[in-house]
Amino acid sequence: MTIRMLIVDDEPIICQGLRETIAWDTIDVEVAGEAYDGLEALQFAAKEPIDLVLTDINMDGMDGLELAKTLKERMPHIRIIILSGYDDFEYARRALRLGIEDYLLKPVDIEELMAMVQRIGQEIVLEAEQAHKRKQELQLKWFSELIQGGGTIQKDTDIPSFISRDVHSFRFIASQITDYAGWAEHASEELRRSARSQWEAAVAAALKSCDQEVISFFHHPNLLLTLCMGTYQVSGVDLTVALSEAQGQMSDCPRLHFGISSGYASLKQLYASYTEAMSVLQLDAIPGFGSFRFYDEEQVLKRRPQQFAPLELEKQLMQVLFYGSYEELDEVIEKIMQELREQGYLLKEILQAIKELSIILQRKLRTNGIDLTRHTDLFNAHEIDLLVHNSSRALESLLRRELWSMFSIIHSTLEGKHHWITERVITYIDSRHTTDLKASEVAAWLKITPNYFSIIFKQNFGKGFAEYLNEVRINHAKAMLVETEERVFEIAEKVGYREYKYFCSIFKTYTGITPTQYRKLAVAPSGSPGALAMRKR
């Protein structure tokens, strides 16, 4: 911050000397002007911003003490240094009564003067920073109470002092870094702070170029709320152009997207303006929306996404989780997310749909005996911050993490059960294949649900229960056709088929020939096995 100083002396040559012979720029001081009496100094200070007055005490007309007294009354923020050629205690005493502690005698020691000006400048900067911080805290407190409480401004007395009474138009602008989670994962804390600083400054500069007063604050590391106000309504085109140019100047900050409310004429609509800006900010999940999203009530009312039906995806996901690969699982995930995007789901609606799907899958897996104690339950045990995961891409990444975790647990569980399932089921089916055996009976014997048995069976044997049982029966039938002279319908009944025609149909399906043909080919004229090897399948 550069300190602006006014030099006051009724001798122009002294003003010029103080101005030109001292390297003020080395201590961040700018000589804003000169005045040759107290009245002229007051007129200058009324027109130009001044931080410090360096004045002689004894001048024609209004002297330095009278000038100091008037400045203290009218512009108390201006600091004053008195220069006097009179080593007179009365002058010093009067200056002290006015609150002026910075008092130097002529001839002035340049180093002493510069040290005093530099010290005062540092005090001015510190006071300005503290005042700015207090103002920001007041703004933040007021906005936070308004936003969190859903408050409204009922009368002019509700409008805080930091908002100009000349405002005739305002709107809220909410902005975010697009796909923040992906960027922040690889960005250092220092880079994130730098990006926020650039971001806030660029948005403020863009809006000020449109003659708007700006109040901004970060409601979240990835949410900048900006209230822009002016004496007239800025068009959407002008706002878009200004913000686009600002975006192009931000080196540390990635692409932003903006939710822009309607323009309002009364601050009584402040909360409504905020909710509009936030609502359109969520449209990132819907294809076709650019970086600048203006609130459109008709568009909002027309949005009617279809009901998400996770049950329709349950079978497909269960099939892939048990029998598929990571690549196939990714394809299903992409299909789910694409469907949600095309149906016009907002981010919060996508998150809710994913939560429902996750709950259904977990319940199904527990019912089927899968132990999920190692599962983190990402969506239902943790709060997902949609200001961090603020894109459908980010939510897709979380869904992938959730389902990959399930996939890993399922396959590690199944691998541990391969041996005991295989041995016990083979023995059980082989000893009971002649009965009217059902998969539910085997599942009950294993003390697991029929659905889980079906999944485990296929995982271990590579085929369904019915197919495997038919193979066992047909293999026994083939042996009996070769080794005995029993009639075919008797063999069919003994291996578990109650209907002769059905047995023949199944036998031909597995061997390619009828039981009778199989017996003729299998038994050579000498009575020994013959052409069986040629036709065995």
Coordinates of C-alpha atoms in Angstrom, one line a residue:
M1 CA 0.0 0.0 0.0
T2 CA 1.4 3.4 -1.0
I3 CA 0.9 6.3 1.5
R4 CA -0.4 9.5 -0.1
M5 CA 1.0 12.6 1.5
L6 CA 0.2 16.3 1.2
I7 CA 2.9 18.9 1.9
V8 CA 1.7 22.3 3.3
D9 CA 3.9 25.4 3.7
D10 CA 3.4 29.0 2.7
E11 CA 6.8 29.1 1.1
P12 CA 6.7 27.3 -2.3
I13 CA 10.4 26.7 -2.3
I14 CA 10.2 24.7 0.9
C15 CA 7.3 22.6 -0.5
Q16 CA 9.4 22.0 -3.6
G17 CA 12.5 21.1 -1.6
L18 CA 10.6 18.6 0.6
R19 CA 9.0 17.1 -2.4
E20 CA 12.0 16.7 -4.7
T21 CA 15.0 16.2 -2.5
I22 CA 13.7 13.3 -0.4
A23 CA 13.4 9.8 -2.0
W24 CA 9.9 9.2 -0.8
D25 CA 9.3 6.3 -3.1
T26 CA 11.9 4.3 -1.2
I27 CA 9.5 4.2 1.8
D28 CA 6.3 3.7 -0.3
V29 CA 5.2 7.3 0.0
E30 CA 3.7 9.3 -2.9
V31 CA 3.5 13.1 -2.7
A32 CA 0.0 13.7 -3.8
G33 CA 0.2 17.5 -3.9
E34 CA 1.2 20.8 -2.3
A35 CA -0.8 23.5 -0.6
Y36 CA 0.4 27.0 0.5
D37 CA -1.9 27.6 3.5
G38 CA -4.4 25.7 5.7
L39 CA -7.5 26.5 3.7
E40 CA -6.0 25.4 0.4
A41 CA -4.9 22.1 2.1
L42 CA -8.5 21.5 3.3
Q43 CA -9.9 22.0 -0.2
F44 CA -7.3 19.6 -1.6
A45 CA -8.0 16.9 1.0
A46 CA -11.8 17.2 0.3
K47 CA -11.2 16.3 -3.3
E48 CA -8.3 13.8 -3.2
P49 CA -7.7 10.8 -1.0
I50 CA -4.9 11.7 1.6
D51 CA -3.4 9.6 4.3
L52 CA -0.8 12.0 5.7
V53 CA -0.3 15.8 5.9
L54 CA 3.1 17.3 6.5
T55 CA 2.5 20.9 7.5
D56 CA 4.4 24.0 8.7
I57 CA 2.9 25.4 11.9
N58 CA 3.4 29.1 11.2
M59 CA 1.6 30.2 8.0
D60 CA -0.3 33.3 6.8
G61 CA -4.0 32.7 6.9
M62 CA -5.0 29.4 8.4
D63 CA -1.9 28.2 10.3
G64 CA -0.8 24.6 10.9
L65 CA -2.5 24.2 14.2
E66 CA -5.8 25.4 12.9
L67 CA -5.5 23.1 9.9
A68 CA -4.7 20.2 12.2
K69 CA -7.7 21.0 14.4
T70 CA -10.1 21.2 11.4
L71 CA -8.7 18.0 9.9
K72 CA -9.2 16.2 13.2
E73 CA -12.8 17.2 13.2
R74 CA -13.6 16.5 9.5
M75 CA -11.2 13.8 8.5
P76 CA -10.0 12.1 11.6
H77 CA -8.3 9.3 9.6
I78 CA -5.7 11.6 8.2
R79 CA -2.4 11.6 10.2
I80 CA -0.5 14.9 10.7
I81 CA 3.1 15.8 11.1
I82 CA 3.8 19.4 12.4
L83 CA 7.0 21.2 11.3
S84 CA 8.0 24.3 13.3
G85 CA 10.9 26.7 13.3
Y86 CA 10.0 27.9 16.8
D87 CA 11.4 26.1 19.7
D88 CA 8.4 27.2 21.7
F89 CA 6.8 24.9 24.3
E90 CA 3.4 26.6 23.8
Y91 CA 3.2 25.4 20.2
A92 CA 4.1 21.8 21.3
R93 CA 1.6 21.9 24.1
R94 CA -1.2 23.0 21.8
A95 CA -0.3 20.3 19.3
L96 CA -0.3 17.6 22.0
R97 CA -3.8 18.8 23.0
L98 CA -5.0 18.2 19.5
G99 CA -3.6 14.7 19.7
I100 CA -0.6 15.4 17.4
E101 CA 2.4 13.6 18.8
D102 CA 4.4 13.8 15.6
Y103 CA 6.2 17.2 15.9
L104 CA 9.6 18.1 14.4
L105 CA 11.7 21.3 14.6
K106 CA 13.2 23.1 11.7
P107 CA 15.8 22.7 10.3
V108 CA 14.5 19.2 9.7
D109 CA 16.8 16.3 9.9
I110 CA 16.0 14.3 6.7
E111 CA 16.7 10.9 8.2
E112 CA 14.6 11.7 11.2
L113 CA 11.7 12.9 9.0
M114 CA 11.9 9.9 6.8
A115 CA 11.9 7.6 9.8
M116 CA 8.9 9.3 11.2
V117 CA 7.0 9.2 7.9
Q118 CA 7.9 5.6 7.5
R119 CA 6.7 4.7 11.0
I120 CA 3.4 6.5 10.4
G121 CA 3.0 4.9 7.0
Q122 CA 3.4 1.4 8.6
E123 CA 0.8 2.4 11.3
I124 CA -1.6 3.6 8.6
V125 CA -1.2 0.3 6.6
L126 CA -1.7 -1.8 9.7
E127 CA -4.8 0.3 10.7
A128 CA -6.1 -0.1 7.1
E129 CA -5.6 -3.8 7.2
Q130 CA -7.3 -4.1 10.5
A131 CA -10.2 -2.0 9.3
H132 CA -10.5 -4.1 6.2
K133 CA -10.5 -7.3 8.2
R134 CA -13.2 -5.9 10.6
K135 CA -15.3 -4.9 7.6
Q136 CA -14.8 -8.4 6.0
E137 CA -15.8 -10.1 9.3
L138 CA -18.9 -7.9 9.6
Q139 CA -19.8 -8.7 6.0
L140 CA -19.2 -12.4 6.5
K141 CA -21.3 -12.5 9.7
W142 CA -24.1 -10.6 8.1
F143 CA -24.2 -12.8 4.9
S144 CA -23.8 -16.0 6.8
E145 CA -26.7 -15.2 9.1
L146 CA -28.8 -14.2 6.1
I147 CA -27.9 -17.3 4.1
Q148 CA -28.0 -19.9 6.8
G149 CA -31.2 -18.5 8.4
G150 CA -33.0 -17.9 5.1
G151 CA -33.4 -14.3 6.2
T152 CA -34.8 -11.4 4.4
I153 CA -34.4 -7.6 4.5
Q154 CA -37.7 -6.1 5.6
K155 CA -36.8 -2.4 5.8
D156 CA -34.0 0.0 5.1
T157 CA -32.7 -0.2 8.7
D158 CA -31.9 -3.9 8.1
I159 CA -29.4 -2.9 5.4
P160 CA -25.9 -2.8 6.9
S161 CA -23.7 0.3 6.6
F162 CA -21.3 -1.3 4.2
I163 CA -23.9 -1.4 1.4
S164 CA -24.5 1.8 -0.4
R165 CA -28.0 3.4 -0.4
D166 CA -27.5 4.3 -4.1
V167 CA -27.8 0.6 -5.1
H168 CA -30.7 0.2 -7.6
S169 CA -29.7 -3.2 -9.1
F170 CA -28.0 -6.2 -7.7
R171 CA -27.5 -9.9 -8.3
F172 CA -25.7 -12.8 -6.7
I173 CA -22.9 -14.7 -8.5
A174 CA -21.7 -18.1 -7.1
S175 CA -18.6 -19.6 -8.6
Q176 CA -16.7 -22.8 -8.3
I177 CA -13.6 -24.5 -9.7
T178 CA -14.9 -27.1 -12.1
D179 CA -14.2 -30.7 -11.0
Y180 CA -12.6 -29.5 -7.8
A181 CA -11.9 -32.9 -6.3
G182 CA -9.7 -34.0 -9.3
W183 CA -7.7 -30.7 -9.2
A184 CA -7.3 -30.4 -5.5
E185 CA -6.0 -34.0 -5.2
H186 CA -2.8 -33.0 -6.9
A187 CA -2.6 -29.3 -5.9
S188 CA -0.6 -28.2 -2.9
E189 CA -2.2 -26.1 -0.1
E190 CA 0.0 -23.2 -1.3
L191 CA -1.3 -23.5 -4.8
R192 CA -4.9 -23.8 -3.6
R193 CA -4.5 -20.5 -1.6
S194 CA -2.9 -18.8 -4.5
A195 CA -5.7 -19.9 -6.8
R196 CA -8.4 -18.6 -4.4
S197 CA -6.6 -15.3 -4.2
Q198 CA -6.4 -14.9 -8.0
W199 CA -10.0 -16.1 -8.3
E200 CA -11.5 -13.6 -5.9
A201 CA -9.4 -10.7 -7.3
A202 CA -10.2 -11.5 -10.9
V203 CA -14.0 -11.8 -10.3
A204 CA -13.9 -8.5 -8.4
A205 CA -11.9 -6.7 -11.1
A206 CA -14.3 -8.1 -13.8
L207 CA -17.4 -6.8 -12.0
K208 CA -15.8 -3.5 -11.2
S209 CA -15.1 -3.0 -14.9
C210 CA -18.9 -3.2 -15.3
D211 CA -19.3 -0.4 -12.7
Q212 CA -20.4 -2.8 -10.0
E213 CA -19.7 -2.6 -6.3
V214 CA -18.5 -6.0 -5.1
I215 CA -18.7 -7.8 -1.8
S216 CA -17.2 -11.3 -2.0
F217 CA -16.3 -14.0 0.5
F218 CA -15.5 -17.7 0.4
H219 CA -18.3 -19.7 2.0
H220 CA -16.3 -22.8 1.3
P221 CA -12.8 -23.4 -0.2
N222 CA -14.6 -24.1 -3.4
L223 CA -17.5 -21.6 -3.3
L224 CA -17.0 -17.9 -3.8
L225 CA -20.2 -15.9 -3.2
T226 CA -20.2 -12.5 -4.8
L227 CA -22.8 -9.8 -4.3
C228 CA -22.5 -7.3 -7.2
M229 CA -24.4 -4.0 -6.9
G230 CA -24.8 -0.9 -9.0
T231 CA -26.8 2.0 -10.1
Y232 CA -28.0 0.2 -13.3
Q233 CA -28.6 -3.4 -14.4
V234 CA -25.6 -5.0 -16.2
S235 CA -26.6 -7.2 -19.1
G236 CA -25.8 -10.9 -19.1
V237 CA -23.7 -10.5 -22.2
D238 CA -21.5 -7.9 -20.6
L239 CA -21.1 -10.0 -17.4
T240 CA -20.2 -13.1 -19.5
V241 CA -17.6 -11.1 -21.5
A242 CA -16.0 -9.6 -18.4
L243 CA -15.9 -12.8 -16.4
S244 CA -14.5 -14.7 -19.5
E245 CA -11.7 -12.2 -19.8
A246 CA -11.0 -12.6 -16.0
Q247 CA -10.9 -16.3 -16.4
G248 CA -8.2 -16.1 -19.1
Q249 CA -5.9 -14.1 -16.8
M250 CA -5.9 -16.6 -13.9
S251 CA -2.7 -18.7 -14.2
D252 CA -3.0 -20.6 -11.0
C253 CA -6.8 -21.1 -11.0
P254 CA -8.3 -23.8 -13.3
R255 CA -11.6 -23.4 -15.2
L256 CA -14.4 -21.9 -13.2
H257 CA -18.1 -22.2 -13.6
F258 CA -20.6 -19.6 -12.5
G259 CA -24.2 -19.6 -11.2
I260 CA -25.7 -16.2 -11.9
S261 CA -29.0 -15.1 -10.4
S262 CA -31.6 -12.8 -12.0
G263 CA -31.2 -9.1 -11.6
Y264 CA -33.2 -7.5 -8.8
A265 CA -34.0 -3.9 -7.9
S266 CA -34.6 -4.4 -4.2
L267 CA -32.3 -5.8 -1.6
K268 CA -35.3 -7.4 0.0
Q269 CA -34.9 -10.1 -2.7
L270 CA -31.3 -10.8 -1.5
Y271 CA -32.0 -14.3 -0.2
A272 CA -34.0 -15.3 -3.3
S273 CA -31.1 -14.1 -5.4
Y274 CA -28.6 -16.3 -3.5
T275 CA -30.8 -19.4 -3.9
E276 CA -31.1 -18.8 -7.6
A277 CA -27.3 -18.5 -8.0
M278 CA -26.8 -21.7 -6.0
S279 CA -29.4 -23.7 -7.9
V280 CA -28.0 -23.1 -11.4
L281 CA -24.5 -23.8 -10.1
Q282 CA -25.5 -27.4 -9.7
L283 CA -26.2 -27.8 -13.4
D284 CA -22.7 -29.1 -14.0
A285 CA -24.1 -32.7 -14.1
I286 CA -26.4 -31.9 -17.0
P287 CA -25.0 -32.0 -20.6
G288 CA -25.1 -28.9 -22.6
F289 CA -24.5 -26.2 -19.9
G290 CA -21.5 -24.0 -20.3
S291 CA -19.4 -22.1 -17.7
F292 CA -21.9 -19.3 -17.3
R293 CA -25.3 -20.4 -16.1
F294 CA -28.0 -17.7 -15.7
Y295 CA -31.1 -18.5 -13.7
D296 CA -34.0 -19.4 -15.9
E297 CA -37.3 -20.1 -14.0
E298 CA -39.0 -21.7 -17.0
Q299 CA -36.0 -24.0 -17.5
V300 CA -36.1 -25.0 -13.9
L301 CA -39.8 -25.8 -13.9
K302 CA -39.5 -27.9 -17.1
R303 CA -36.8 -30.1 -15.6
R304 CA -38.6 -33.4 -14.8
P305 CA -36.0 -36.2 -14.5
Q306 CA -37.4 -39.8 -14.6
Q307 CA -37.5 -41.9 -11.5
F308 CA -34.2 -43.7 -11.0
A309 CA -34.8 -47.4 -10.7
P310 CA -31.9 -49.1 -9.0
L311 CA -33.7 -52.5 -8.8
E312 CA -33.4 -52.7 -12.6
L313 CA -29.7 -52.4 -12.4
E314 CA -29.3 -54.8 -9.4
K315 CA -29.3 -58.1 -11.4
Q316 CA -26.8 -56.7 -14.0
L317 CA -24.5 -55.4 -11.3
M318 CA -24.7 -58.6 -9.2
Q319 CA -23.8 -60.6 -12.3
V320 CA -20.8 -58.4 -13.0
L321 CA -19.7 -58.3 -9.4
F322 CA -19.6 -62.1 -9.1
Y323 CA -18.7 -63.2 -12.6
G324 CA -17.3 -60.2 -14.4
S325 CA -14.0 -58.3 -14.5
Y326 CA -13.0 -54.8 -13.4
E327 CA -13.3 -53.7 -17.1
E328 CA -16.9 -55.0 -17.3
L329 CA -17.7 -53.3 -14.0
D330 CA -16.4 -50.0 -15.3
E331 CA -18.7 -50.4 -18.3
V332 CA -21.7 -50.8 -16.1
I333 CA -20.7 -47.8 -14.0
E334 CA -20.3 -45.6 -17.1
K335 CA -23.7 -46.8 -18.3
I336 CA -25.4 -45.8 -14.9
M337 CA -23.8 -42.4 -14.8
Q338 CA -24.6 -41.7 -18.5
E339 CA -28.2 -42.6 -17.9
L340 CA -28.4 -40.2 -14.9
R341 CA -26.8 -37.4 -16.8
E342 CA -29.1 -37.8 -19.8
Q343 CA -32.2 -37.8 -17.6
G344 CA -31.1 -34.4 -16.2
Y345 CA -30.3 -35.4 -12.7
L346 CA -28.6 -32.7 -10.5
L347 CA -25.5 -33.6 -8.5
K348 CA -27.5 -34.0 -5.2
E349 CA -30.0 -36.3 -7.1
I350 CA -27.2 -38.4 -8.6
L351 CA -25.7 -38.8 -5.1
Q352 CA -29.1 -39.9 -3.7
A353 CA -29.6 -42.4 -6.5
I354 CA -26.1 -43.8 -5.9
K355 CA -26.7 -44.1 -2.2
E356 CA -29.9 -46.1 -2.8
L357 CA -28.1 -48.4 -5.2
S358 CA -25.3 -49.0 -2.7
I359 CA -27.7 -49.9 0.1
I360 CA -29.5 -52.4 -2.1
L361 CA -26.3 -54.1 -3.2
Q362 CA -25.0 -54.3 0.4
R363 CA -28.2 -55.8 1.7
K364 CA -28.2 -58.3 -1.2
L365 CA -24.6 -59.3 -0.6
R366 CA -25.1 -59.8 3.2
T367 CA -28.2 -61.9 2.4
N368 CA -26.0 -64.1 0.3
G369 CA -23.4 -64.6 3.0
I370 CA -20.8 -62.0 1.9
D371 CA -19.1 -60.4 4.9
L372 CA -18.9 -56.7 4.3
T373 CA -17.2 -55.7 7.6
R374 CA -14.1 -54.6 5.6
H375 CA -16.3 -52.5 3.4
T376 CA -16.1 -48.7 4.1
D377 CA -19.7 -48.0 3.0
L378 CA -18.4 -44.8 1.4
F379 CA -21.8 -43.2 0.5
N380 CA -23.8 -44.0 3.6
A381 CA -21.3 -43.8 6.4
H382 CA -19.6 -40.6 5.2
E383 CA -20.9 -37.1 4.3
I384 CA -20.1 -36.5 0.7
D385 CA -19.3 -32.8 0.1
L386 CA -20.8 -31.7 -3.2
L387 CA -18.8 -28.5 -3.2
V388 CA -15.7 -30.7 -3.4
H389 CA -17.1 -33.5 -5.5
N390 CA -18.9 -31.0 -7.7
S391 CA -19.1 -32.8 -11.0
S392 CA -20.7 -36.0 -12.3
R393 CA -17.1 -37.2 -13.1
A394 CA -16.2 -36.9 -9.4
L395 CA -19.3 -38.8 -8.3
E396 CA -18.6 -41.5 -10.9
S397 CA -15.1 -41.9 -9.4
L398 CA -16.6 -42.4 -5.9
L399 CA -19.1 -44.9 -7.3
R400 CA -16.2 -46.8 -9.0
R401 CA -14.3 -46.8 -5.7
E402 CA -17.4 -48.2 -3.9
L403 CA -18.1 -51.0 -6.4
W404 CA -14.4 -51.9 -6.8
S405 CA -14.3 -52.4 -3.0
M406 CA -17.3 -54.7 -3.2
F407 CA -15.8 -56.6 -6.1
S408 CA -12.6 -57.2 -4.2
I409 CA -14.4 -58.5 -1.1
I410 CA -16.6 -60.8 -3.1
H411 CA -13.8 -62.4 -5.0
S412 CA -11.6 -62.8 -2.0
T413 CA -14.5 -64.4 -0.2
L414 CA -15.3 -66.8 -3.0
E415 CA -11.7 -67.8 -3.4
G416 CA -11.7 -68.9 0.3
K417 CA -14.8 -71.0 -0.3
H418 CA -13.8 -72.8 -3.5
H419 CA -12.4 -76.0 -1.9
W420 CA -15.1 -76.8 0.6
I421 CA -18.0 -75.9 -1.8
T422 CA -16.6 -78.1 -4.5
E423 CA -15.9 -81.2 -2.5
R424 CA -19.1 -81.1 -0.5
V425 CA -21.4 -80.4 -3.4
I426 CA -19.8 -83.1 -5.6
T427 CA -20.3 -85.7 -2.9
Y428 CA -23.9 -84.6 -2.1
I429 CA -25.1 -84.5 -5.8
D430 CA -23.4 -87.8 -6.6
S431 CA -25.1 -89.5 -3.8
R432 CA -28.6 -88.1 -4.5
H433 CA -28.7 -87.6 -8.3
T434 CA -31.3 -90.3 -8.7
T435 CA -33.8 -88.3 -6.6
D436 CA -35.8 -85.3 -7.6
L437 CA -32.9 -83.1 -6.4
K438 CA -33.4 -79.3 -6.4
A439 CA -30.8 -76.5 -5.9
S440 CA -32.8 -75.2 -2.9
E441 CA -32.3 -78.6 -1.2
V442 CA -28.5 -78.4 -1.6
A443 CA -28.5 -74.8 -0.5
A444 CA -30.4 -75.7 2.7
W445 CA -28.0 -78.5 3.4
L446 CA -25.0 -76.0 3.0
K447 CA -27.0 -73.5 5.2
I448 CA -26.9 -70.7 2.7
T449 CA -29.6 -69.0 0.7
P450 CA -30.6 -70.4 -2.7
N451 CA -29.6 -67.2 -4.5
Y452 CA -26.1 -67.3 -2.9
F453 CA -25.8 -71.0 -3.7
S454 CA -26.6 -70.3 -7.3
I455 CA -23.9 -67.6 -7.5
I456 CA -21.3 -69.7 -5.6
F457 CA -22.1 -72.8 -7.7
K458 CA -21.5 -71.1 -11.0
Q459 CA -18.4 -69.4 -9.7
N460 CA -16.9 -72.8 -8.7
F461 CA -18.2 -75.1 -11.5
G462 CA -18.5 -72.6 -14.4
K463 CA -22.1 -73.7 -15.1
G464 CA -25.6 -73.7 -13.5
F465 CA -26.8 -76.4 -11.1
A466 CA -29.3 -77.9 -13.5
E467 CA -26.7 -78.3 -16.2
Y468 CA -24.3 -79.9 -13.9
L469 CA -26.9 -82.3 -12.5
N470 CA -27.9 -83.4 -16.0
E471 CA -24.2 -84.1 -16.8
V472 CA -23.9 -86.3 -13.7
R473 CA -27.0 -88.2 -14.6
I474 CA -26.1 -88.6 -18.2
N475 CA -22.6 -89.8 -17.3
H476 CA -24.1 -92.5 -15.0
A477 CA -26.6 -93.4 -17.8
K478 CA -23.8 -93.8 -20.3
A479 CA -21.9 -96.2 -18.0
M480 CA -25.1 -98.3 -17.4
L481 CA -25.8 -98.5 -21.2
V482 CA -22.3 -99.9 -21.7
E483 CA -22.0 -102.1 -18.6
T484 CA -25.6 -103.5 -18.2
E485 CA -28.3 -105.0 -20.4
E486 CA -31.1 -103.0 -18.6
R487 CA -33.6 -101.4 -20.9
V488 CA -33.3 -97.7 -21.6
F489 CA -36.4 -96.6 -19.7
E490 CA -35.2 -98.5 -16.7
I491 CA -31.9 -96.7 -16.8
A492 CA -33.6 -93.4 -17.2
E493 CA -35.6 -93.9 -14.1
K494 CA -32.5 -95.1 -12.1
V495 CA -30.4 -92.1 -12.9
G496 CA -33.2 -89.7 -11.9
Y497 CA -35.5 -89.1 -14.9
R498 CA -39.2 -89.9 -14.5
E499 CA -40.1 -89.3 -18.1
Y500 CA -38.5 -91.5 -20.8
K501 CA -38.9 -89.0 -23.6
Y502 CA -37.4 -86.2 -21.6
F503 CA -34.4 -88.4 -20.7
C504 CA -33.9 -89.2 -24.4
S505 CA -34.0 -85.5 -25.3
I506 CA -31.5 -84.6 -22.6
F507 CA -29.2 -87.5 -23.5
K508 CA -29.2 -86.5 -27.2
T509 CA -28.4 -82.9 -26.2
Y510 CA -25.3 -84.0 -24.3
T511 CA -24.1 -86.8 -26.6
G512 CA -25.5 -85.9 -30.0
I513 CA -27.2 -89.4 -30.3
T514 CA -30.0 -91.3 -28.7
P515 CA -29.4 -93.8 -25.8
T516 CA -30.0 -96.7 -28.1
Q517 CA -27.6 -95.5 -30.7
Y518 CA -25.0 -94.8 -28.0
R519 CA -25.3 -98.5 -26.7
K520 CA -24.9 -99.9 -30.3
L521 CA -21.8 -97.8 -30.9
A522 CA -20.3 -98.3 -27.5
V523 CA -20.5 -102.2 -27.6
A524 CA -18.4 -103.9 -30.3
P525 CA -19.5 -107.4 -31.8
S526 CA -17.1 -109.1 -29.4
G527 CA -18.8 -107.5 -26.5
S528 CA -16.0 -105.1 -25.7
P529 CA -16.3 -101.3 -25.9
G530 CA -16.0 -100.2 -29.6
A531 CA -16.8 -97.0 -31.3
L532 CA -17.6 -95.2 -28.1
A533 CA -14.4 -93.1 -28.2
M534 CA -15.4 -91.7 -31.6
R535 CA -18.7 -90.4 -30.3
K536 CA -18.0 -89.5 -26.7
R537 CA -18.5 -85.8 -25.9

